[in-house]
Short mmCIF file of C-alpha atoms in Angstrom, two decimals:
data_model
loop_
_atom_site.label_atom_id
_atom_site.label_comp_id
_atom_site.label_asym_id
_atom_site.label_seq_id
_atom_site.Cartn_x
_atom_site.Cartn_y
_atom_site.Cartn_z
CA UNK H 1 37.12 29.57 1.61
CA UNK H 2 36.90 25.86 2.00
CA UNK H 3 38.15 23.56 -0.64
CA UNK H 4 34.90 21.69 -2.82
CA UNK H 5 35.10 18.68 -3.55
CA UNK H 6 34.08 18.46 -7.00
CA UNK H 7 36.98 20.31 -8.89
CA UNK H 8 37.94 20.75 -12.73
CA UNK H 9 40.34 17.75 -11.70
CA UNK H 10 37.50 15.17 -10.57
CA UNK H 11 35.30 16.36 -13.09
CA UNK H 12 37.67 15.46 -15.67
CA UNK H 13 38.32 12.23 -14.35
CA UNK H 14 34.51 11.31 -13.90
CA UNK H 15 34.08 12.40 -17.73
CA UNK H 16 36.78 10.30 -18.62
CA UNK H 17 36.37 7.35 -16.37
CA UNK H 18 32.39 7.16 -18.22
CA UNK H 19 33.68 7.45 -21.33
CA UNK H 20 35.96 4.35 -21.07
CA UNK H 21 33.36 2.41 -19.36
CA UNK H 22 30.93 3.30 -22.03
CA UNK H 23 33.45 2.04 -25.04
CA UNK H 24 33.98 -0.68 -23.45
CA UNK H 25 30.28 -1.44 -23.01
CA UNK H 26 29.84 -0.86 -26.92
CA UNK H 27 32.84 -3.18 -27.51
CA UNK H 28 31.53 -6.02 -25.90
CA UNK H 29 28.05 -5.81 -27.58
CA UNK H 30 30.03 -5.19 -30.59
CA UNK H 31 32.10 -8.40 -30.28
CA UNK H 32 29.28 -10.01 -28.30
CA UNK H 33 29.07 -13.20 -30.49
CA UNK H 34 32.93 -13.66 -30.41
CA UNK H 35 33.35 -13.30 -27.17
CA UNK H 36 30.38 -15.05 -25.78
CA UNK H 37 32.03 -18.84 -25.88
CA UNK H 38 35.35 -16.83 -24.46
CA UNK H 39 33.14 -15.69 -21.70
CA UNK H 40 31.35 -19.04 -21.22
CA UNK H 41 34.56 -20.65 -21.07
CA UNK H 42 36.02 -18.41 -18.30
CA UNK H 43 32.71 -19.14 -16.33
CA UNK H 44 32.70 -22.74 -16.39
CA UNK H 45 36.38 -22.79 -15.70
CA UNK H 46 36.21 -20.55 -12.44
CA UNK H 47 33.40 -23.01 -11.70
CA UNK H 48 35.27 -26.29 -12.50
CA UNK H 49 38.65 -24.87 -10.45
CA UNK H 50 38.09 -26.57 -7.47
CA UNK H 51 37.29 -29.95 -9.19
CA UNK H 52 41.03 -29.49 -11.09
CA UNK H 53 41.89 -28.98 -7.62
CA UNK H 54 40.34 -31.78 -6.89
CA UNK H 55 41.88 -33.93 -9.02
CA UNK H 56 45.85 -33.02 -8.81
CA UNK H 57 44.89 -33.98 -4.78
CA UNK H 58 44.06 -37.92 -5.89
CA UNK H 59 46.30 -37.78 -9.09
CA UNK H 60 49.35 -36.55 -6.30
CA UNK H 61 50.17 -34.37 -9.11
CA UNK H 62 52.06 -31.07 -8.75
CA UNK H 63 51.26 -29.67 -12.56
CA UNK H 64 47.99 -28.87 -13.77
CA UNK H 65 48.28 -30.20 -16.89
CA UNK H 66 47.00 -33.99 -16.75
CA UNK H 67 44.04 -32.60 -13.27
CA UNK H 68 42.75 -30.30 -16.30
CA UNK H 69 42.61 -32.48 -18.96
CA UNK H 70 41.11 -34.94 -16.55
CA UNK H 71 38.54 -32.10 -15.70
CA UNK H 72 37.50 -31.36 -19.08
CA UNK H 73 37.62 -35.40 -20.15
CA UNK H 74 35.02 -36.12 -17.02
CA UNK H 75 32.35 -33.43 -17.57
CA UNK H 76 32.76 -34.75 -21.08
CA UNK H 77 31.85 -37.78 -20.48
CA UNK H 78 28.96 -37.55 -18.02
CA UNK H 79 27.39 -35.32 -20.37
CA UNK H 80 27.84 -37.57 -23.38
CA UNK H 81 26.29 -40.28 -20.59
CA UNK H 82 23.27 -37.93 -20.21
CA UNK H 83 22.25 -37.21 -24.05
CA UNK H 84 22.99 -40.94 -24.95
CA UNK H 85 20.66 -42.06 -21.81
CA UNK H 86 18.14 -39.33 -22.20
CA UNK H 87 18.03 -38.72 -26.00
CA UNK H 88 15.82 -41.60 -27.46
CA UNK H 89 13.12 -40.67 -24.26
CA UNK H 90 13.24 -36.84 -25.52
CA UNK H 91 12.69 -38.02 -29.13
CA UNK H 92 9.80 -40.49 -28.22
CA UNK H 93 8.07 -37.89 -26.15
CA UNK H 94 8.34 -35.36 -28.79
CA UNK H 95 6.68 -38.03 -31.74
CA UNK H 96 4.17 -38.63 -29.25
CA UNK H 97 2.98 -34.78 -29.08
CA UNK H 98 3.14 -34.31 -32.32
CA UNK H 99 1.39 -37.42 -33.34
CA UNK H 100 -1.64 -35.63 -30.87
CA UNK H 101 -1.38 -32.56 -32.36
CA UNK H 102 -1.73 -34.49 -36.10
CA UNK H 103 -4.52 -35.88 -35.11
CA UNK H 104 -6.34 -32.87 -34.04
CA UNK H 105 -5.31 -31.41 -36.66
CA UNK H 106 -6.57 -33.53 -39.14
CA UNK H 107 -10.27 -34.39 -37.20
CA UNK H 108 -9.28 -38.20 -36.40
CA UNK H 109 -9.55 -36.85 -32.69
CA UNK H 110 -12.54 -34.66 -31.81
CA UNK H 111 -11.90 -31.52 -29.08
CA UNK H 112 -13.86 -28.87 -27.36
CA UNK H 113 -14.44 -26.06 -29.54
CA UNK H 114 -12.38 -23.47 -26.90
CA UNK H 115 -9.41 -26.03 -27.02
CA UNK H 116 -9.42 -24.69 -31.40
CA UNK H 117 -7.78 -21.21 -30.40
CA UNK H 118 -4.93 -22.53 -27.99
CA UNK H 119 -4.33 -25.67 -30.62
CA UNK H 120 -3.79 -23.07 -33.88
CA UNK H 121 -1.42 -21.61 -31.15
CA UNK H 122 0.40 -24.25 -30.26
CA UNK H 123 0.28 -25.52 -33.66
CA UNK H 124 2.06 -22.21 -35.63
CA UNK H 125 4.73 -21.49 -32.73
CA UNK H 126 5.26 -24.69 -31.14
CA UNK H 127 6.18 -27.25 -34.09
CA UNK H 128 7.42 -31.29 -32.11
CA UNK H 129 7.52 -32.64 -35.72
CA UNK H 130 10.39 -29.87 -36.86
CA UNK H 131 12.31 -30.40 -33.40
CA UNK H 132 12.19 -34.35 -34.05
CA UNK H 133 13.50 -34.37 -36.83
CA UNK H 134 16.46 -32.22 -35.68
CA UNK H 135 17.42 -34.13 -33.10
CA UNK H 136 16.95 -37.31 -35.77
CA UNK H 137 18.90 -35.95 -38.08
CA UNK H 138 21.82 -35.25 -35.64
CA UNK H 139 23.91 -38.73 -37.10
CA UNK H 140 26.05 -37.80 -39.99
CA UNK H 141 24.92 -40.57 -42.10
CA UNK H 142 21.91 -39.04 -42.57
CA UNK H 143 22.98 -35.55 -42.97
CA UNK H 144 25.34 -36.87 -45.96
CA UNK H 145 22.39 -38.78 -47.19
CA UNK H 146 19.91 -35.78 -47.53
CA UNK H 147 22.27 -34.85 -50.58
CA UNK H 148 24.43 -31.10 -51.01
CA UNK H 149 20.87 -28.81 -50.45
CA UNK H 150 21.10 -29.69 -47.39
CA UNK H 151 24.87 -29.63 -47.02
CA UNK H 152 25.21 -26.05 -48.10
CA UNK H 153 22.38 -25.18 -45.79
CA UNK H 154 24.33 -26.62 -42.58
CA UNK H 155 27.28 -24.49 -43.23
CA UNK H 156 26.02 -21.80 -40.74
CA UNK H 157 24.91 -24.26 -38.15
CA UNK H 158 28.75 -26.43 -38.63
CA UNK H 159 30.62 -22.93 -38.41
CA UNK H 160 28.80 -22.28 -35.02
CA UNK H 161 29.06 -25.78 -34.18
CA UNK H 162 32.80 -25.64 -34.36
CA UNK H 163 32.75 -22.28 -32.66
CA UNK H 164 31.57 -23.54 -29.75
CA UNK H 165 33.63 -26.55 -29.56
CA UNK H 166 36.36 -23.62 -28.99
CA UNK H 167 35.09 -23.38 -26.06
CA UNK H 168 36.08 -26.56 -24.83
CA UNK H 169 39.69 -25.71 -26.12
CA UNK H 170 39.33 -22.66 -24.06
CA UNK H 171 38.01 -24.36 -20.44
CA UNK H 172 41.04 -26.21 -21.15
CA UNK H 173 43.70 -23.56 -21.83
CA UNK H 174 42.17 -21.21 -19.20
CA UNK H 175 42.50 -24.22 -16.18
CA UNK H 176 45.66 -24.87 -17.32
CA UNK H 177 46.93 -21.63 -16.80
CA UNK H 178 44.23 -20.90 -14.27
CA UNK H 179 46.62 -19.11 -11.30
CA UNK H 180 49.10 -17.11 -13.89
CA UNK H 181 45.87 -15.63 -15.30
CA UNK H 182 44.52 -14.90 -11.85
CA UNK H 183 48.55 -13.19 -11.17
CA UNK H 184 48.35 -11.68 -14.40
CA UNK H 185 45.36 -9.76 -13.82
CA UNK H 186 46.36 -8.64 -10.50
CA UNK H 187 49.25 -7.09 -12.30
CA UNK H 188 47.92 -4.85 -14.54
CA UNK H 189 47.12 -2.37 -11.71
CA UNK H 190 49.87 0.42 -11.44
CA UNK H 191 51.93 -0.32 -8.45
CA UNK H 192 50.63 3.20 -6.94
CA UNK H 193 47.11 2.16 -6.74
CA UNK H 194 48.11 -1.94 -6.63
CA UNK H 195 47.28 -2.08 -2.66
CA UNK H 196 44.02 -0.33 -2.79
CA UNK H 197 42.63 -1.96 -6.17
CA UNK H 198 43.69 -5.91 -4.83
CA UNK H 199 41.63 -5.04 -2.01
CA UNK H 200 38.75 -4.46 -4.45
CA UNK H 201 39.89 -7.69 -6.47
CA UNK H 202 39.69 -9.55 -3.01
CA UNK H 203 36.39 -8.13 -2.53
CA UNK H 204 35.06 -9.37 -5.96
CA UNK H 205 36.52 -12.80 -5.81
CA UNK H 206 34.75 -13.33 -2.80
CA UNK H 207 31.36 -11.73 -3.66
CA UNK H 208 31.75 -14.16 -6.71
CA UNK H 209 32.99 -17.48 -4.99
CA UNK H 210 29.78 -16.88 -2.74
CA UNK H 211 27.41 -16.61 -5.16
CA UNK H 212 28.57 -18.21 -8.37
CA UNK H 213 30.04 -21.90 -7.27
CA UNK H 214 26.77 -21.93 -4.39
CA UNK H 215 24.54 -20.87 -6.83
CA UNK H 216 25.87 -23.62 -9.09
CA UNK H 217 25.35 -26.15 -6.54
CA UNK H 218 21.91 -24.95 -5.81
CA UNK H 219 20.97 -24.93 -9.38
CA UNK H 220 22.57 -28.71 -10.01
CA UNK H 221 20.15 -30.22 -6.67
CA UNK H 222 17.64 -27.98 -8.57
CA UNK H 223 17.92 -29.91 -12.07
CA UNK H 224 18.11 -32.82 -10.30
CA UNK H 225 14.54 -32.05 -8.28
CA UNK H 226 12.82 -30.89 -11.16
CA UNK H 227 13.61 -34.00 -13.35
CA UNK H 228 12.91 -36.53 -10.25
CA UNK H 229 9.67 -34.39 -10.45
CA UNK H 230 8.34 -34.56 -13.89
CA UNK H 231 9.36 -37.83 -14.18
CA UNK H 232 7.21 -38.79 -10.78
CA UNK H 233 4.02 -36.65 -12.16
CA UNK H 234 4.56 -38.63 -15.96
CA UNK H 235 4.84 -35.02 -17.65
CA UNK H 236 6.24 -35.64 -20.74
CA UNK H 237 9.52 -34.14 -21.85
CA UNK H 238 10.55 -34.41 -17.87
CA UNK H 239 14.01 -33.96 -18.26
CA UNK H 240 14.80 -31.48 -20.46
CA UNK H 241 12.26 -29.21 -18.86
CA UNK H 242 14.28 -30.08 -15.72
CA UNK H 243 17.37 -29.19 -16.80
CA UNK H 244 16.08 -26.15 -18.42
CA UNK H 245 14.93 -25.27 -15.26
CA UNK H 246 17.89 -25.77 -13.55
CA UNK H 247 20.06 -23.58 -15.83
CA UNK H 248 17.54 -20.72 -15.53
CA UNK H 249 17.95 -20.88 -11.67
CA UNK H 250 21.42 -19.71 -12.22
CA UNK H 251 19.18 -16.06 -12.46
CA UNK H 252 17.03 -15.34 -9.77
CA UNK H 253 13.29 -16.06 -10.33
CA UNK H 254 14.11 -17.37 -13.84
CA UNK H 255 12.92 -20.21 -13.39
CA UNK H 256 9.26 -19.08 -13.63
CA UNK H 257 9.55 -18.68 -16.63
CA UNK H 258 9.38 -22.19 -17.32
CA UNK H 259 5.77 -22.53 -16.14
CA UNK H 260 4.66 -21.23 -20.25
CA UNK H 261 6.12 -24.41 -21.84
CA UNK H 262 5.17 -26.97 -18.91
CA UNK H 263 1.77 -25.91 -19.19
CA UNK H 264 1.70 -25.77 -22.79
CA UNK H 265 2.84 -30.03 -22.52
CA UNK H 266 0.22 -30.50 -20.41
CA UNK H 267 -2.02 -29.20 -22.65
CA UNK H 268 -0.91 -31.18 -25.83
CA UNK H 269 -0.41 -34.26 -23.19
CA UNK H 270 -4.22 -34.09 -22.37
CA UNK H 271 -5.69 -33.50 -25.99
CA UNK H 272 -4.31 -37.06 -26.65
CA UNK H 273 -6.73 -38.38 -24.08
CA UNK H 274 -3.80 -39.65 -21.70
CA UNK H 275 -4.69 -37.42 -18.43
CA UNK H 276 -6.92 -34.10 -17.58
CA UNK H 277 -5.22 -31.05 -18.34
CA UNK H 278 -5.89 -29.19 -15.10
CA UNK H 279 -5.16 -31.81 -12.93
CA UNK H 280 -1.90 -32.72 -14.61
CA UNK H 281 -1.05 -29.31 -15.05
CA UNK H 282 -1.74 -28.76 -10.76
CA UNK H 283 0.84 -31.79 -10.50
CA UNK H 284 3.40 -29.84 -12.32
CA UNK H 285 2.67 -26.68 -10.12
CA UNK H 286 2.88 -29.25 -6.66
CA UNK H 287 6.28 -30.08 -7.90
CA UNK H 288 7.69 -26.30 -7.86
CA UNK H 289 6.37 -25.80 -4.80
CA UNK H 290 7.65 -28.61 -2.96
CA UNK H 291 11.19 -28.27 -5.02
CA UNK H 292 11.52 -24.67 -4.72
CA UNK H 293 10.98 -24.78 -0.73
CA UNK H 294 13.24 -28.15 -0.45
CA UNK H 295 15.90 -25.44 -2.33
CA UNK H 296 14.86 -21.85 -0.40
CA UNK H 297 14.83 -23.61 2.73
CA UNK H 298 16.91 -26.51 2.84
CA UNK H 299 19.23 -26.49 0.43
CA UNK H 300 20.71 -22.54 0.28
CA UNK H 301 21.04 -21.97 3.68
CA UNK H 302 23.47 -24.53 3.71
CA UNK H 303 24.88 -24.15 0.60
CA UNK H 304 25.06 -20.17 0.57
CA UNK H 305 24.86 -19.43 3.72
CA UNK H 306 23.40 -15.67 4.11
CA UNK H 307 21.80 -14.77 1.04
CA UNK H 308 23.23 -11.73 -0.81
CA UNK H 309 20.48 -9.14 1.12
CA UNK H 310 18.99 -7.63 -1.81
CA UNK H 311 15.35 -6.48 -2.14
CA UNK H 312 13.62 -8.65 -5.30
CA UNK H 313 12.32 -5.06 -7.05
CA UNK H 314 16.45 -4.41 -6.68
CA UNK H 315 17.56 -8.02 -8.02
CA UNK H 316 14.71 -7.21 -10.80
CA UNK H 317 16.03 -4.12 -11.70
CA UNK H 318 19.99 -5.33 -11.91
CA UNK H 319 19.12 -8.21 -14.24
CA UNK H 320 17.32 -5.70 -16.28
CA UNK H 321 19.58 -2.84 -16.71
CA UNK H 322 22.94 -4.93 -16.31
CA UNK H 323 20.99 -7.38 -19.39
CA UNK H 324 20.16 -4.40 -21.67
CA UNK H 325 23.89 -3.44 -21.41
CA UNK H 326 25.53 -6.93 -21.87
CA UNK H 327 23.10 -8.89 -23.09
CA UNK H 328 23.57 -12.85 -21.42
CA UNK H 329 26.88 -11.75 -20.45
CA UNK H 330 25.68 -8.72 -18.08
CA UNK H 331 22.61 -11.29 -16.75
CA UNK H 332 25.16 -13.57 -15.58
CA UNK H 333 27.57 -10.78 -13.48
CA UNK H 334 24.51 -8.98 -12.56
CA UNK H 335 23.55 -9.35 -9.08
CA UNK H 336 27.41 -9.77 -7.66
CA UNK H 337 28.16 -6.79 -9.39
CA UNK H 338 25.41 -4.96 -7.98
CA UNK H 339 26.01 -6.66 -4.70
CA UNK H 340 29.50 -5.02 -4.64
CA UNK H 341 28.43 -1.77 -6.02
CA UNK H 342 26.11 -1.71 -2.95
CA UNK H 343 28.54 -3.13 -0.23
CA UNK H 344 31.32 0.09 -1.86
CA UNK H 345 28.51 2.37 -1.04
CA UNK H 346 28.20 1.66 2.32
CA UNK H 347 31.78 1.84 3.15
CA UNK H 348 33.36 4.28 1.08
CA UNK H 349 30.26 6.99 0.86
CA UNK H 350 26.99 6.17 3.56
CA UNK H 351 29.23 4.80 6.79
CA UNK H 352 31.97 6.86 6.58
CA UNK H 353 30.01 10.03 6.33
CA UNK H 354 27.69 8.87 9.23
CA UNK H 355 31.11 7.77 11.45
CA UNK H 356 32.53 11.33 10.95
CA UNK H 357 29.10 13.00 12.26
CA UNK H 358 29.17 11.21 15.13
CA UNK H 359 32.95 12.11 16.03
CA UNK H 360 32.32 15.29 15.27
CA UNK H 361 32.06 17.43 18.65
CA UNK H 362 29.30 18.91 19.62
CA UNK H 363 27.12 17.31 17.70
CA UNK H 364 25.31 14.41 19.24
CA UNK H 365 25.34 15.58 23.05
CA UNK H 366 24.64 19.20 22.21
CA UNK H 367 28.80 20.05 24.10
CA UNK H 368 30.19 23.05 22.54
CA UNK H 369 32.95 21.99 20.15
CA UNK H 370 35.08 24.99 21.72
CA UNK H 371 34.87 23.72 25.45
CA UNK H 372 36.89 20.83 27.00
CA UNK H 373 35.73 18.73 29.53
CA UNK H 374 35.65 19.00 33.02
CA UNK H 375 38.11 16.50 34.68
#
């Protein structure tokens, strides 16, 4: 009687191997808001690794102690650079819309009556007066001058606030430490299965050096398109829209999504009389078509090189189900993950079991497996 494969031993393990992955699934949602600067931290300092390397090359340094803090001190500072360049433009842009949308409001500024549904629209979900006066209120002169109301209200928003300036304590902890981490982890494996699970860890940290740090570059010339863009078509709000667009084409076809808001500035931007809504809004659509073929065409094949092979219902499905799972976390790991998963398949389960058919005698050239061959 041959020997199945699928014994009380392997079923046990299977059962067992699910129900660890499974508590650690809940754990993570569990201790999702925790963990989520952790996890952003670890990202951005596998992505900033090779400027730390970088930097100990012109610092002729042998530590990693001063390259790291000289890491964390530059992205710092370029994007203090950006919010203090960029900042007043945002908040002028923003008064403007929702000076139009006061007058409209009010009647100083007659529209067409079907503009009256998409205005009450724009007007109860889409609020430039509340978001201006955020971003006004952001000095801490004037947050001590609003009085203790306002104070006790900000305790929530401070205890985040210093949450995620954590994270910048972790970035620099984690590049510090960056190759006894990377040792450490390899460690953990017990020396009987060590070999075969470094060549999975070998696996992964290539799968995610190809598409992590090149999808990072691609999504940085990205930013940079977009803003040149808007700014080129006088939408307003160019560059945060172009940054925001940049950061969603860290996920595959994310970017899209963008479209709702862009056209919804248009729309505001025309109401005030300073261009036509559909031809301003076609603009805006000319630049994602010439930026997104500059990056499909240009800029990734040179960047990424082959692209990871997946079918977009597949890449669809993997941001999906690994995003239900893991919330942002799982959308971030999703498509290397899946990459792998699929790459395992073929060598471990489809390949192998097609490469012992064909060995197999007497299969392929119709010989009989008992017979040898003639000499």
């Amino acid at each position: 009687m041959a020997n199945t494969y699928w014994n009380l031993d392997r079923v046990m393990r299977l059962i067992i191997g699910l129900a660890i992955a499974s508590a650690l699934i809940w754990l993570v949602r569990y201790l999702s808001d925790v963990l989520l600067p952790f996890f952003v931290a670890c990202f951005f300092a596998y992505l900033l690794q090779p400027v730390v390397v970088f930097n100990q090359r012109v610092t002729h340094t042998h530590g990693r102690v001063m390259a790291s803090i000289m890491t964390v001190l530059e992205v710092t500072i370029i994007v203090g650079a950006l919010v203090y360049l960029f900042l007043p433009t945002v908040i002028r842009d923003i008064d403007m819309l929702g000076t139009i949308i006061r007058n409209v409001s009010t009647g100083r500024q007659p529209v067409p009556a079907y503009y009256l549904k998409v205005i009450e629209f724009v007007e109860r979900y889409v609020n430039p007066e509340e978001i201006s006066a955020t971003l006004k209120n952001m000095h801490i002169d004037q947050i001590v001058s609003k009085g203790t109301s306002l104070l006790s209200e900000s305790i929530d928003v401070l205890i985040t606030a210093i949450g995620w300036l954590l994270t910048l304590v972790y970035i620099l902890f984690i590049l510090i430490d960056y190759p006894q981490i990377v040792r450490g982890f390899k460690l953990i494996f017990p020396r009987k299965y060590r070999d075969r699970a470094l060549v999975v860890v070998n696996d992964v940290k290539l799968s995610l050096n190809h598409y992590f740090r090149g999808q990072g570059v691609v999504a940085l010339c990205a930013c940079v398109l977009y803003c040149i863009g808007f700014s080129i078509v006088g939408m307003p709000l160019a560059i945060p829209m172009g940054i925001l667009v940049g950061i969603l084409y860290m996920i595959p076809y994310f970017q899209y999504v963008t479209l709702i808001p862009v056209a919804i500035i248009c729309f505001i931007y025309s109401l005030g009389g300073h261009a036509d809504f559909l031809p301003m809004l076609g603009k805006c659509g000319l630049v994602y078509v010439v930026s997104q073929c500059v990056c499909d065409y240009i800029i990734t094949p040179h960047v990424m090189g082959r692209e990871m092979g997946m079918n977009p219902a597949i890449i669809l499905l993997s941001l999906s189900v690994w995003g239900s799972l893991l919330g942002i976390i799982g959308m971030i790991i999703a498509l290397p993950v899946s990459a792998l998963i699929m790459t395992y398949y073929e060598r471990y389960i489809s390949e192998p079991a097609s490469a012992a058919t064909a060995a197999t005698p007497g299969t392929s050239d119709g010989s009989d497996p008992g017979k040898t061959p003639s000499s």
